[in-house]
């Protein structure tokens, strides 16, 4: 435990070697915990990487936690919950696109036109810059608030708002919708 405390103190000062040591000590436990919950080793590895990136970004805070292992496992649990939400995104995205198409095209339009609209919407979203697309999807399809998005992405709330505004402007133009 003293070893971890020392590593955390060095991490708080931005020591890369301390981060590497922390990763070596705990990444396997983190990945194993995640894999036990979601039964997918590749995704567990990806989520573990994401968690350790967050640890590095929040290193000054993390260096002061009383139990790093508890903190890490809580981060892992939250990552699994977020991942579970994300899995539902494509399903909800399709459902939301159908609702949008009904609102914009009217109920009497046939299925082919709705499918065409959904395809056009998907293409328009895919053309957004990656970060703007990610922020937009988190906002509109995952139902996250702007402060939650800012926390998860490391962006300011104002930057999140700007991304959403620009994404909506792009989509209106691409879908020829007048606001």
XYZ file of C-alpha atoms in Angstrom:
179
model
C 0.000 0.000 0.000
C 2.888 2.359 0.736
C 4.195 1.638 -2.760
C 0.900 2.771 -4.281
C 0.813 5.888 -2.086
C 4.339 6.806 -3.256
C 3.408 6.192 -6.883
C 0.272 8.327 -6.515
C 2.238 11.205 -4.993
C 4.697 11.090 -7.893
C 1.801 10.811 -10.340
C 0.300 13.997 -8.898
C 3.524 15.775 -9.836
C 3.209 14.533 -13.424
C 5.811 11.762 -13.222
C 5.478 9.563 -16.340
C 7.360 6.695 -14.699
C 4.879 6.729 -11.817
C 2.018 6.520 -14.305
C 3.684 3.564 -16.027
C 4.188 1.845 -12.668
C 0.561 2.431 -11.720
C -0.573 1.062 -15.069
C 1.628 -2.011 -14.645
C 0.302 -2.657 -11.143
C -3.393 -2.133 -11.805
C -4.313 -2.410 -15.503
C -4.628 -6.201 -15.383
C -6.925 -6.087 -12.373
C -9.017 -3.369 -14.024
C -9.294 -5.225 -17.343
C -10.128 -8.477 -15.551
C -12.865 -6.805 -13.536
C -14.380 -5.268 -16.685
C -14.111 -8.513 -18.648
C -15.939 -10.366 -15.877
C -18.807 -7.900 -16.260
C -19.082 -7.664 -20.054
C -17.435 -10.904 -21.231
C -15.457 -9.200 -24.006
C -11.687 -9.048 -23.604
C -11.096 -6.598 -26.435
C -13.639 -4.110 -25.142
C -12.309 -4.603 -21.595
C -8.845 -3.652 -22.845
C -10.193 -0.574 -24.633
C -12.136 0.558 -21.584
C -9.083 0.008 -19.387
C -7.033 2.213 -21.706
C -9.714 4.916 -21.533
C -9.769 4.726 -17.743
C -6.015 5.157 -17.500
C -6.140 8.126 -19.861
C -8.682 9.703 -17.485
C -6.409 8.882 -14.551
C -3.547 10.716 -16.251
C -5.750 13.711 -17.075
C -7.073 13.836 -13.492
C -3.733 12.906 -11.916
C -3.708 15.767 -9.402
C -7.072 14.652 -8.028
C -6.301 10.936 -8.284
C -3.069 11.402 -6.332
C -5.164 12.398 -3.301
C -7.647 9.515 -3.224
C -7.479 7.435 -0.067
C -7.924 4.058 -1.777
C -6.739 3.958 -5.372
C -7.984 0.426 -5.934
C -11.514 1.344 -4.838
C -11.378 4.469 -6.979
C -10.164 2.456 -9.976
C -12.861 -0.195 -9.621
C -15.519 2.504 -9.331
C -14.171 4.052 -12.548
C -14.296 0.604 -14.162
C -17.884 0.058 -13.035
C -18.866 3.470 -14.431
C -17.068 2.702 -17.700
C -19.056 -0.526 -18.017
C -22.301 1.354 -17.354
C -21.364 3.957 -19.988
C -20.440 1.187 -22.416
C -23.810 -0.450 -21.856
C -25.501 2.849 -22.655
C -23.378 3.218 -25.790
C -24.412 -0.232 -27.026
C -27.966 1.007 -27.080
C -26.995 4.132 -28.997
C -27.257 2.677 -32.484
C -30.648 1.188 -31.696
C -31.853 4.449 -30.177
C -30.242 6.390 -33.024
C -32.325 4.456 -35.534
C -35.475 4.905 -33.438
C -34.797 8.637 -33.073
C -34.155 8.982 -36.793
C -37.531 7.357 -37.476
C -39.207 9.827 -35.117
C -37.415 12.752 -36.756
C -38.388 11.519 -40.203
C -42.035 11.258 -39.105
C -41.953 14.784 -37.748
C -40.294 16.212 -40.835
C -41.865 14.109 -43.560
C -45.324 13.579 -42.104
C -47.031 10.353 -41.131
C -48.349 9.593 -44.633
C -44.928 9.216 -46.255
C -44.035 5.690 -47.258
C -41.345 3.529 -45.675
C -38.882 3.976 -48.558
C -38.852 7.739 -48.080
C -38.360 7.330 -44.324
C -35.500 4.918 -44.892
C -33.954 7.344 -47.359
C -34.204 10.128 -44.793
C -32.602 7.960 -42.107
C -29.785 7.089 -44.470
C -29.308 10.771 -45.327
C -29.293 11.658 -41.619
C -26.706 8.941 -40.898
C -24.485 10.239 -43.717
C -24.804 13.816 -42.508
C -23.844 12.844 -38.948
C -20.935 10.751 -40.204
C -19.538 13.812 -42.015
C -19.266 15.799 -38.799
C -15.727 16.174 -37.435
C -15.067 13.305 -34.979
C -15.188 15.355 -31.791
C -18.297 17.270 -32.889
C -19.987 13.992 -33.876
C -19.104 12.437 -30.522
C -20.471 15.432 -28.594
C -23.652 15.483 -30.712
C -24.290 11.752 -30.248
C -23.668 12.023 -26.506
C -26.152 14.893 -26.329
C -28.921 13.777 -28.631
C -28.775 9.983 -28.558
C -27.284 9.186 -25.161
C -29.216 11.913 -23.378
C -26.209 13.349 -21.563
C -26.298 16.920 -20.300
C -23.735 19.465 -21.461
C -21.891 19.382 -18.087
C -21.748 15.567 -18.239
C -20.360 15.715 -21.785
C -17.824 18.345 -20.723
C -16.674 16.130 -17.859
C -16.358 13.022 -20.028
C -14.561 14.751 -22.886
C -12.447 17.253 -20.976
C -14.007 20.118 -22.955
C -15.517 23.250 -21.468
C -19.294 23.455 -21.287
C -19.200 26.374 -23.727
C -17.195 24.287 -26.229
C -19.736 21.462 -25.886
C -22.553 23.954 -26.587
C -20.682 25.278 -29.621
C -20.175 21.750 -30.997
C -23.881 20.987 -30.640
C -24.896 24.280 -32.265
C -22.577 23.703 -35.229
C -23.693 20.074 -35.559
C -27.357 21.094 -35.683
C -26.579 23.811 -38.228
C -24.731 21.251 -40.391
C -27.577 18.740 -40.142
C -30.231 21.326 -41.018
C -28.238 22.307 -44.081
C -27.497 18.710 -45.119
C -31.121 17.681 -44.667
C -32.446 20.932 -46.169
C -34.440 21.806 -43.078
C -35.314 25.420 -42.369
C -35.147 26.369 -38.724
